[in-house]
Amino acid sequence: MPSSKGYAALDSKAQLAPFDFTRRDPGPSDIAVEILYCGVCHTDLHQARNEWGISRYPMVPGHEIVGRVTFAGSSVKKFKAGEVAAIGVLVDSCRKCAQCASGMEHFCVEGMTETYNSIDRVDSSVTRGGYSNNYVVNERYAHRIPGNLDLPAVAPLLCAGITTYSPLRHWGAGPGKKVGIVGLGGLGHLALKLAHSFGAHTVQFTTSPKKKDDAVRLGADEVAISTDVPAMKAQANSFDMILDTASAPHSLDFYTALLKRDGAMVLVGLPETPPTIGVFNLITRRASIAGSMVGGMPETQEMLDYCGKHNIAADVEVIPIQKINEAFERLLRQDVKYRFVIDMSSLKA
Ligand code: NAP
């Protein structure tokens, strides 16, 4: 069994601390990777602190993984030892339902296996994530990454990238469409880059006035400070789509009032407490409130290839694993530009 070193939360109140464990032996269709970089998603914080009430401990978070293949099983076709592979939120699924058959494995009717905090379909162990030195995964659930992008900046594409790419594509962000992004954090800054690259007119909503210049640099045509009531009212009835990436509870009513007739408010952020939703803004516009979760394997590869072609990757602050608890606190203070990525070589320090 591969022995692993990582950082884990032992309970919902604990700081993350060094933790040794084992992973399952790689089978013929599996690859093993030495993890090089792992992004820090706000989901890792929600999960480490059991904010959704579904956490299993000890928990090794991390689902934005870039690593070097150290072993490729005898049936593996996609990778050879020494190549770079990427692993996101989804590491297995039933592979036989209609969702899996159509490349929508994240909607698997039996439930997807997540990179951490899930039960492994192979050996029934609890999956442990990328804040660690290695990972074992079936090659079907690993991705190839474009060679032209910096490895640390690619890692966040595996969750923040696909979580924003998929709904922007589904709801048709593009030329002639006005798209709002709520929250300029890890997901938000990639949503902004992607929506801008798709040709949409983009408006960044932020609670942080100091992020205004960055929002413009990242692709915003306009920036609205969400506490500035006149600025928000000036945007009324004008959006085809608003993608909400905020990690903390907030009112949706400010935003639904900004939708056009038939506009969509698409939620990807997962605050600890669910939003309350006023109905009037919806019925008076025939507007929708929708949700979206990561993306399936083919669309994730499509997103990676698109990002390679258009030179899109995350703006990152690379940290050693020893700074992970500080990074979590900084996420809560909205002090991240715009994704922390752990350099996993620091585990050897
Ligand atoms: P993040 O980097 O911490 O960014 C969150 C941003 O939300 C903050 O930077 C802030 O931006 C904004 N925000 C915070 N409090 C707010 C409030 N009260 N009102 C409005 N905006 C607020 O987090 P992330 O990694 O991007 O993740 C964002 C959320 O998406 C998390 O809840 C995460 O669990 C969820 N998520 C969902 C999926 C999915 O599949 N649906 C996948 C990944 C993550 P400003 O400073 O600009 O206001």
Short mmCIF file of C-alpha atoms and ligand atoms in Angstrom, two decimals:
data_model
loop_
_atom_site.label_atom_id
_atom_site.label_comp_id
_atom_site.label_asym_id
_atom_site.label_seq_id
_atom_site.Cartn_x
_atom_site.Cartn_y
_atom_site.Cartn_z
CA MET A 1 0.00 0.00 0.00
CA PRO A 2 1.43 3.45 -0.88
CA SER A 3 2.26 5.30 2.31
CA SER A 4 1.29 8.95 2.25
CA LYS A 5 2.10 12.10 4.15
CA GLY A 6 -0.22 15.03 4.30
CA TYR A 7 -2.00 17.56 6.45
CA ALA A 8 -5.33 16.65 8.04
CA ALA A 9 -8.05 18.11 10.23
CA LEU A 10 -8.73 15.67 13.06
CA ASP A 11 -12.06 17.32 13.92
CA SER A 12 -14.07 20.41 12.97
CA LYS A 13 -12.28 22.66 15.45
CA ALA A 14 -8.74 21.44 14.86
CA GLN A 15 -6.03 23.22 12.88
CA LEU A 16 -4.70 21.16 10.00
CA ALA A 17 -1.58 19.25 11.12
CA PRO A 18 0.84 16.63 9.72
CA PHE A 19 -0.81 13.24 9.21
CA ASP A 20 0.51 9.90 7.89
CA PHE A 21 -1.80 7.39 6.19
CA THR A 22 -1.90 4.77 3.43
CA ARG A 23 -3.66 4.70 0.07
CA ARG A 24 -4.98 1.70 -1.82
CA ASP A 25 -2.59 -0.21 -4.05
CA PRO A 26 -2.89 1.02 -7.65
CA GLY A 27 -4.65 -1.50 -9.93
CA PRO A 28 -4.14 -2.15 -13.66
CA SER A 29 -6.26 0.86 -14.72
CA ASP A 30 -4.86 3.20 -12.08
CA ILE A 31 -2.12 5.75 -12.06
CA ALA A 32 -0.22 6.91 -8.99
CA VAL A 33 1.01 10.50 -8.95
CA GLU A 34 3.48 12.42 -6.87
CA ILE A 35 1.57 15.60 -6.09
CA LEU A 36 3.41 18.76 -7.15
CA TYR A 37 0.76 21.43 -6.47
CA CYS A 38 -2.67 21.54 -4.89
CA GLY A 39 -5.03 24.53 -4.90
CA VAL A 40 -6.86 25.68 -1.77
CA CYS A 41 -10.60 25.86 -2.48
CA HIS A 42 -13.01 27.47 -0.03
CA THR A 43 -14.77 24.10 -0.07
CA ASP A 44 -11.72 22.69 1.75
CA LEU A 45 -12.36 25.17 4.56
CA HIS A 46 -16.13 24.47 4.65
CA GLN A 47 -15.39 20.74 4.79
CA ALA A 48 -12.49 20.84 7.29
CA ARG A 49 -14.78 22.78 9.64
CA ASN A 50 -17.82 20.59 8.93
CA GLU A 51 -19.88 23.60 7.83
CA TRP A 52 -22.12 21.37 5.69
CA GLY A 53 -22.47 18.65 8.35
CA ILE A 54 -21.08 15.86 6.13
CA SER A 55 -17.40 15.73 7.13
CA ARG A 56 -15.47 12.57 7.98
CA TYR A 57 -12.30 12.77 10.06
CA PRO A 58 -9.37 12.63 9.86
CA MET A 59 -9.85 14.75 6.74
CA VAL A 60 -7.10 15.47 4.24
CA PRO A 61 -8.64 18.17 1.98
CA GLY A 62 -7.56 19.17 -1.52
CA HIS A 63 -9.12 18.59 -4.95
CA GLU A 64 -7.14 20.80 -7.31
CA ILE A 65 -4.23 18.49 -7.96
CA VAL A 66 -1.36 18.57 -10.43
CA GLY A 67 1.13 15.73 -10.13
CA ARG A 68 3.77 13.67 -11.87
CA VAL A 69 2.84 10.11 -12.78
CA THR A 70 5.06 7.69 -10.82
CA PHE A 71 3.21 4.49 -11.80
CA ALA A 72 0.90 3.56 -14.67
CA GLY A 73 -0.97 0.24 -14.42
CA SER A 74 -0.72 -2.38 -17.17
CA SER A 75 -4.00 -1.28 -18.87
CA VAL A 76 -3.39 2.47 -18.64
CA LYS A 77 -3.41 4.15 -22.06
CA LYS A 78 -3.61 7.88 -21.32
CA PHE A 79 -0.45 8.35 -19.23
CA LYS A 80 3.12 7.15 -18.92
CA ALA A 81 5.35 7.38 -15.87
CA GLY A 82 7.03 10.78 -15.79
CA GLU A 83 4.14 12.68 -17.45
CA VAL A 84 2.03 15.32 -15.70
CA ALA A 85 -1.57 14.50 -14.79
CA ALA A 86 -4.31 16.53 -13.10
CA ILE A 87 -7.04 15.39 -10.73
CA GLY A 88 -10.10 17.41 -9.76
CA VAL A 89 -13.14 16.96 -7.55
CA LEU A 90 -14.39 13.74 -9.12
CA VAL A 91 -12.34 10.52 -8.84
CA ASP A 92 -14.91 7.80 -9.55
CA SER A 93 -18.58 7.15 -10.33
CA CYS A 94 -20.74 4.12 -11.21
CA ARG A 95 -19.72 4.31 -14.91
CA LYS A 96 -22.97 2.68 -16.05
CA CYS A 97 -25.84 5.12 -15.45
CA ALA A 98 -27.07 7.50 -18.17
CA GLN A 99 -25.24 10.41 -16.54
CA CYS A 100 -21.90 8.61 -16.52
CA ALA A 101 -22.45 7.32 -20.06
CA SER A 102 -23.00 10.87 -21.30
CA GLY A 103 -19.92 12.31 -19.59
CA MET A 104 -21.93 13.88 -16.77
CA GLU A 105 -20.24 11.74 -14.11
CA HIS A 106 -20.66 14.51 -11.53
CA PHE A 107 -24.40 13.82 -11.67
CA CYS A 108 -23.95 10.02 -11.36
CA VAL A 109 -27.23 8.60 -10.04
CA GLU A 110 -25.33 6.53 -7.50
CA GLY A 111 -23.31 9.57 -6.46
CA MET A 112 -19.82 10.53 -7.54
CA THR A 113 -16.80 9.61 -5.47
CA GLU A 114 -15.07 12.81 -4.45
CA THR A 115 -11.33 13.25 -4.11
CA TYR A 116 -11.67 13.45 -0.35
CA ASN A 117 -14.36 12.79 2.25
CA SER A 118 -15.99 10.06 0.11
CA ILE A 119 -16.05 6.28 0.31
CA ASP A 120 -13.69 4.77 -2.26
CA ARG A 121 -15.60 2.42 -4.59
CA VAL A 122 -12.57 0.09 -4.81
CA ASP A 123 -11.71 -0.65 -1.17
CA SER A 124 -14.36 1.22 0.87
CA SER A 125 -11.74 3.42 2.51
CA VAL A 126 -12.38 7.12 3.05
CA THR A 127 -10.81 9.12 0.23
CA ARG A 128 -8.10 11.57 1.29
CA GLY A 129 -7.24 14.57 -0.82
CA GLY A 130 -4.39 16.50 -2.31
CA TYR A 131 -2.90 18.22 0.74
CA SER A 132 -0.53 15.26 0.59
CA ASN A 133 2.39 13.82 -1.34
CA ASN A 134 0.63 11.27 -3.59
CA TYR A 135 -2.69 10.09 -5.05
CA VAL A 136 -4.00 6.91 -6.70
CA VAL A 137 -6.78 7.23 -9.27
CA ASN A 138 -8.29 5.36 -12.21
CA GLU A 139 -6.93 6.94 -15.40
CA ARG A 140 -10.52 7.70 -16.56
CA TYR A 141 -10.72 10.33 -13.80
CA ALA A 142 -7.39 12.06 -14.50
CA HIS A 143 -6.77 14.78 -17.06
CA ARG A 144 -4.01 15.81 -19.38
CA ILE A 145 -2.98 19.43 -19.06
CA PRO A 146 -1.83 21.87 -21.74
CA GLY A 147 1.96 22.15 -21.84
CA ASN A 148 2.06 25.94 -22.14
CA LEU A 149 0.55 26.83 -18.74
CA ASP A 150 2.44 27.17 -15.42
CA LEU A 151 1.78 24.13 -13.26
CA PRO A 152 0.84 26.02 -10.04
CA ALA A 153 -1.58 28.22 -12.01
CA VAL A 154 -3.20 25.19 -13.67
CA ALA A 155 -4.14 23.44 -10.40
CA PRO A 156 -7.12 25.77 -9.62
CA LEU A 157 -8.61 25.05 -13.04
CA LEU A 158 -9.45 21.56 -11.76
CA CYS A 159 -12.20 22.91 -9.49
CA ALA A 160 -12.55 26.70 -9.70
CA GLY A 161 -12.04 26.60 -13.47
CA ILE A 162 -14.55 23.91 -14.37
CA THR A 163 -17.10 25.08 -11.78
CA THR A 164 -17.31 28.41 -13.58
CA TYR A 165 -16.65 27.27 -17.18
CA SER A 166 -19.52 24.78 -17.14
CA PRO A 167 -22.37 27.15 -16.16
CA LEU A 168 -21.00 30.00 -18.28
CA ARG A 169 -21.14 27.66 -21.29
CA HIS A 170 -24.49 26.13 -20.34
CA TRP A 171 -26.21 29.50 -19.93
CA GLY A 172 -24.62 30.85 -23.11
CA ALA A 173 -22.22 33.54 -21.87
CA GLY A 174 -20.90 35.12 -25.04
CA PRO A 175 -21.17 38.07 -27.41
CA GLY A 176 -24.32 40.14 -26.84
CA LYS A 177 -24.85 38.73 -23.34
CA LYS A 178 -24.42 40.65 -20.08
CA VAL A 179 -22.97 38.45 -17.35
CA GLY A 180 -22.49 39.34 -13.67
CA ILE A 181 -20.06 37.58 -11.36
CA VAL A 182 -20.68 37.78 -7.60
CA GLY A 183 -17.49 37.52 -5.49
CA LEU A 184 -13.92 38.03 -6.63
CA GLY A 185 -12.15 35.07 -5.06
CA GLY A 186 -10.83 31.80 -6.46
CA LEU A 187 -13.93 30.91 -8.49
CA GLY A 188 -14.87 34.52 -9.22
CA HIS A 189 -11.58 35.56 -10.80
CA LEU A 190 -11.60 32.55 -13.15
CA ALA A 191 -15.28 33.18 -13.97
CA LEU A 192 -14.33 36.73 -14.91
CA LYS A 193 -11.42 35.66 -17.12
CA LEU A 194 -13.55 33.01 -18.82
CA ALA A 195 -16.68 35.13 -19.35
CA HIS A 196 -14.52 37.92 -20.77
CA SER A 197 -12.76 35.49 -23.10
CA PHE A 198 -16.14 34.15 -24.30
CA GLY A 199 -16.99 37.71 -25.41
CA ALA A 200 -19.68 38.52 -22.84
CA HIS A 201 -20.07 41.99 -21.32
CA THR A 202 -18.90 41.28 -17.78
CA VAL A 203 -19.79 43.02 -14.53
CA GLN A 204 -17.95 42.09 -11.34
CA PHE A 205 -19.89 42.46 -8.10
CA THR A 206 -17.63 42.69 -5.08
CA THR A 207 -17.93 43.58 -1.41
CA SER A 208 -14.26 44.68 -1.49
CA PRO A 209 -13.68 48.14 -3.07
CA LYS A 210 -9.93 47.52 -3.02
CA LYS A 211 -10.36 44.75 -5.64
CA LYS A 212 -11.79 47.15 -8.25
CA ASP A 213 -8.57 47.64 -10.26
CA ASP A 214 -7.84 43.92 -10.24
CA ALA A 215 -11.36 43.18 -11.50
CA VAL A 216 -10.76 45.44 -14.50
CA ARG A 217 -7.36 43.84 -15.12
CA LEU A 218 -8.96 40.38 -14.97
CA GLY A 219 -11.56 41.26 -17.60
CA ALA A 220 -14.45 43.19 -16.04
CA ASP A 221 -16.12 45.72 -18.30
CA GLU A 222 -17.73 47.22 -15.20
CA VAL A 223 -17.33 46.79 -11.45
CA ALA A 224 -20.13 47.34 -8.94
CA ILE A 225 -19.51 47.49 -5.21
CA SER A 226 -22.41 45.44 -3.91
CA THR A 227 -22.98 47.65 -0.86
CA ASP A 228 -23.35 50.76 -3.07
CA VAL A 229 -27.15 50.84 -3.46
CA PRO A 230 -27.34 53.48 -6.25
CA ALA A 231 -24.64 51.62 -8.24
CA MET A 232 -26.58 48.37 -7.86
CA LYS A 233 -29.89 50.02 -8.83
CA ALA A 234 -28.24 51.42 -11.95
CA GLN A 235 -27.78 47.81 -13.14
CA ALA A 236 -31.48 46.86 -12.71
CA ASN A 237 -33.18 44.64 -15.32
CA SER A 238 -30.10 44.25 -17.47
CA PHE A 239 -28.44 40.85 -16.92
CA ASP A 240 -28.87 37.65 -18.92
CA MET A 241 -27.01 35.71 -16.24
CA ILE A 242 -25.48 36.29 -12.83
CA LEU A 243 -23.04 33.66 -11.54
CA ASP A 244 -22.89 33.73 -7.74
CA THR A 245 -19.60 32.45 -6.30
CA ALA A 246 -19.88 34.03 -2.82
CA SER A 247 -18.79 31.77 0.02
CA ALA A 248 -20.69 33.52 2.83
CA PRO A 249 -24.43 34.04 3.41
CA HIS A 250 -25.90 37.04 1.54
CA SER A 251 -29.23 38.19 0.13
CA LEU A 252 -30.03 37.10 -3.42
CA ASP A 253 -32.70 39.77 -3.81
CA PHE A 254 -30.18 42.51 -4.63
CA TYR A 255 -29.06 40.41 -7.57
CA THR A 256 -32.33 38.94 -8.85
CA ALA A 257 -33.59 42.54 -9.25
CA LEU A 258 -30.80 43.01 -11.79
CA LEU A 259 -31.91 40.18 -14.10
CA LYS A 260 -33.64 40.80 -17.42
CA ARG A 261 -36.80 38.96 -18.37
CA ASP A 262 -35.89 35.24 -18.51
CA GLY A 263 -32.51 35.91 -16.88
CA ALA A 264 -30.83 33.30 -14.69
CA MET A 265 -29.24 33.62 -11.28
CA VAL A 266 -26.86 30.66 -11.11
CA LEU A 267 -25.55 29.62 -7.71
CA VAL A 268 -22.22 27.86 -7.36
CA GLY A 269 -21.13 29.26 -3.99
CA LEU A 270 -22.12 27.08 -1.04
CA PRO A 271 -22.39 29.21 2.11
CA GLU A 272 -22.89 27.42 5.41
CA THR A 273 -26.53 28.57 5.57
CA PRO A 274 -28.80 28.44 2.50
CA PRO A 275 -30.09 31.71 1.02
CA THR A 276 -33.57 33.04 1.56
CA ILE A 277 -35.18 33.81 -1.78
CA GLY A 278 -37.74 36.54 -2.43
CA VAL A 279 -40.22 35.46 -5.09
CA PHE A 280 -41.33 38.85 -6.45
CA ASN A 281 -38.16 39.55 -8.45
CA LEU A 282 -38.54 36.13 -10.08
CA ILE A 283 -42.21 36.26 -11.06
CA THR A 284 -41.95 39.79 -12.44
CA ARG A 285 -39.16 38.70 -14.84
CA ARG A 286 -39.92 35.00 -15.41
CA ALA A 287 -36.41 34.65 -14.01
CA SER A 288 -34.78 31.43 -12.81
CA ILE A 289 -32.63 30.53 -9.88
CA ALA A 290 -30.38 27.60 -10.75
CA GLY A 291 -27.34 25.79 -9.44
CA SER A 292 -24.32 24.12 -10.96
CA MET A 293 -21.64 21.77 -9.64
CA VAL A 294 -18.16 21.29 -11.12
CA GLY A 295 -18.36 19.48 -14.50
CA GLY A 296 -18.01 16.02 -16.05
CA MET A 297 -14.80 14.51 -17.33
CA PRO A 298 -15.15 15.48 -21.04
CA GLU A 299 -16.11 19.06 -20.23
CA THR A 300 -13.23 19.37 -17.75
CA GLN A 301 -10.80 18.28 -20.46
CA GLU A 302 -12.50 20.69 -22.90
CA MET A 303 -12.02 23.50 -20.34
CA LEU A 304 -8.34 22.64 -19.84
CA ASP A 305 -7.75 22.59 -23.59
CA TYR A 306 -9.63 25.90 -23.98
CA CYS A 307 -7.51 27.48 -21.23
CA GLY A 308 -4.33 26.22 -22.90
CA LYS A 309 -5.40 27.67 -26.24
CA HIS A 310 -6.36 31.04 -24.74
CA ASN A 311 -3.59 31.17 -22.14
CA ILE A 312 -5.98 31.31 -19.20
CA ALA A 313 -4.94 30.13 -15.74
CA ALA A 314 -5.34 31.25 -12.15
CA ASP A 315 -3.61 34.17 -10.45
CA VAL A 316 -1.95 32.32 -7.58
CA GLU A 317 -0.07 32.85 -4.35
CA VAL A 318 2.09 29.78 -3.87
CA ILE A 319 2.46 28.77 -0.22
CA PRO A 320 4.20 26.00 1.71
CA ILE A 321 1.88 23.50 3.39
CA GLN A 322 2.98 24.86 6.78
CA LYS A 323 0.98 28.05 5.98
CA ILE A 324 -2.32 26.30 5.29
CA ASN A 325 -4.03 27.36 8.52
CA GLU A 326 -3.05 30.98 7.90
CA ALA A 327 -4.34 30.65 4.32
CA PHE A 328 -7.73 29.46 5.63
CA GLU A 329 -7.95 32.52 7.90
CA ARG A 330 -7.03 34.79 4.99
CA LEU A 331 -9.78 33.21 2.86
CA LEU A 332 -12.27 34.20 5.54
CA ARG A 333 -10.94 37.77 5.43
CA GLN A 334 -11.37 37.76 1.61
CA ASP A 335 -7.62 38.30 1.43
CA VAL A 336 -6.57 36.07 -1.45
CA LYS A 337 -5.20 37.08 -4.85
CA TYR A 338 -6.78 34.96 -6.12
CA ARG A 339 -6.01 31.36 -5.26
CA PHE A 340 -3.61 29.88 -2.73
CA VAL A 341 -1.74 26.93 -4.19
CA ILE A 342 0.36 24.65 -2.02
CA ASP A 343 3.82 23.72 -3.28
CA MET A 344 3.83 20.14 -2.12
CA SER A 345 7.62 19.89 -2.06
CA SER A 346 7.28 21.83 1.22
CA LEU A 347 5.98 18.61 2.83
CA LYS A 348 9.58 17.36 2.78
CA ALA A 349 10.81 20.39 4.75
P1 NAP B 1 -13.01 32.35 -2.04
O1 NAP B 1 -11.78 32.32 -2.85
O2 NAP B 1 -12.90 32.47 -0.56
O3 NAP B 1 -13.91 33.55 -2.62
C1 NAP B 1 -15.17 33.81 -2.12
C2 NAP B 1 -15.52 35.27 -2.40
O4 NAP B 1 -16.88 35.46 -2.03
C3 NAP B 1 -14.75 36.26 -1.55
O5 NAP B 1 -13.47 36.56 -2.01
C4 NAP B 1 -15.67 37.47 -1.61
O6 NAP B 1 -15.42 38.23 -2.78
C5 NAP B 1 -17.07 36.83 -1.77
N1 NAP B 1 -17.82 36.99 -0.53
C6 NAP B 1 -17.47 36.58 0.70
N2 NAP B 1 -18.43 36.91 1.58
C7 NAP B 1 -19.41 37.52 0.86
C8 NAP B 1 -20.68 38.07 1.20
N3 NAP B 1 -21.12 38.06 2.45
N4 NAP B 1 -21.43 38.61 0.21
C9 NAP B 1 -21.00 38.61 -1.06
N5 NAP B 1 -19.80 38.11 -1.42
C10 NAP B 1 -19.02 37.57 -0.48
O7 NAP B 1 -13.92 31.06 -2.30
P2 NAP B 1 -13.94 30.09 -3.59
O8 NAP B 1 -12.92 29.03 -3.43
O9 NAP B 1 -13.99 30.92 -4.79
O10 NAP B 1 -15.34 29.35 -3.36
C11 NAP B 1 -16.53 30.08 -3.38
C12 NAP B 1 -17.71 29.22 -3.00
O11 NAP B 1 -17.94 28.26 -4.05
C13 NAP B 1 -17.50 28.39 -1.73
O12 NAP B 1 -18.70 28.39 -0.98
C14 NAP B 1 -17.20 26.99 -2.26
O13 NAP B 1 -17.53 25.97 -1.36
C15 NAP B 1 -18.09 26.96 -3.47
N6 NAP B 1 -17.73 25.98 -4.49
C16 NAP B 1 -18.73 25.36 -5.16
C17 NAP B 1 -18.45 24.46 -6.17
C18 NAP B 1 -19.57 23.83 -6.96
O14 NAP B 1 -19.33 22.81 -7.62
N7 NAP B 1 -20.76 24.41 -6.96
C19 NAP B 1 -17.12 24.15 -6.49
C20 NAP B 1 -16.12 24.83 -5.79
C21 NAP B 1 -16.43 25.74 -4.81
P3 NAP B 1 -15.45 39.85 -2.72
O15 NAP B 1 -14.33 40.24 -1.79
O16 NAP B 1 -15.19 40.21 -4.13
O17 NAP B 1 -16.80 40.27 -2.24
#
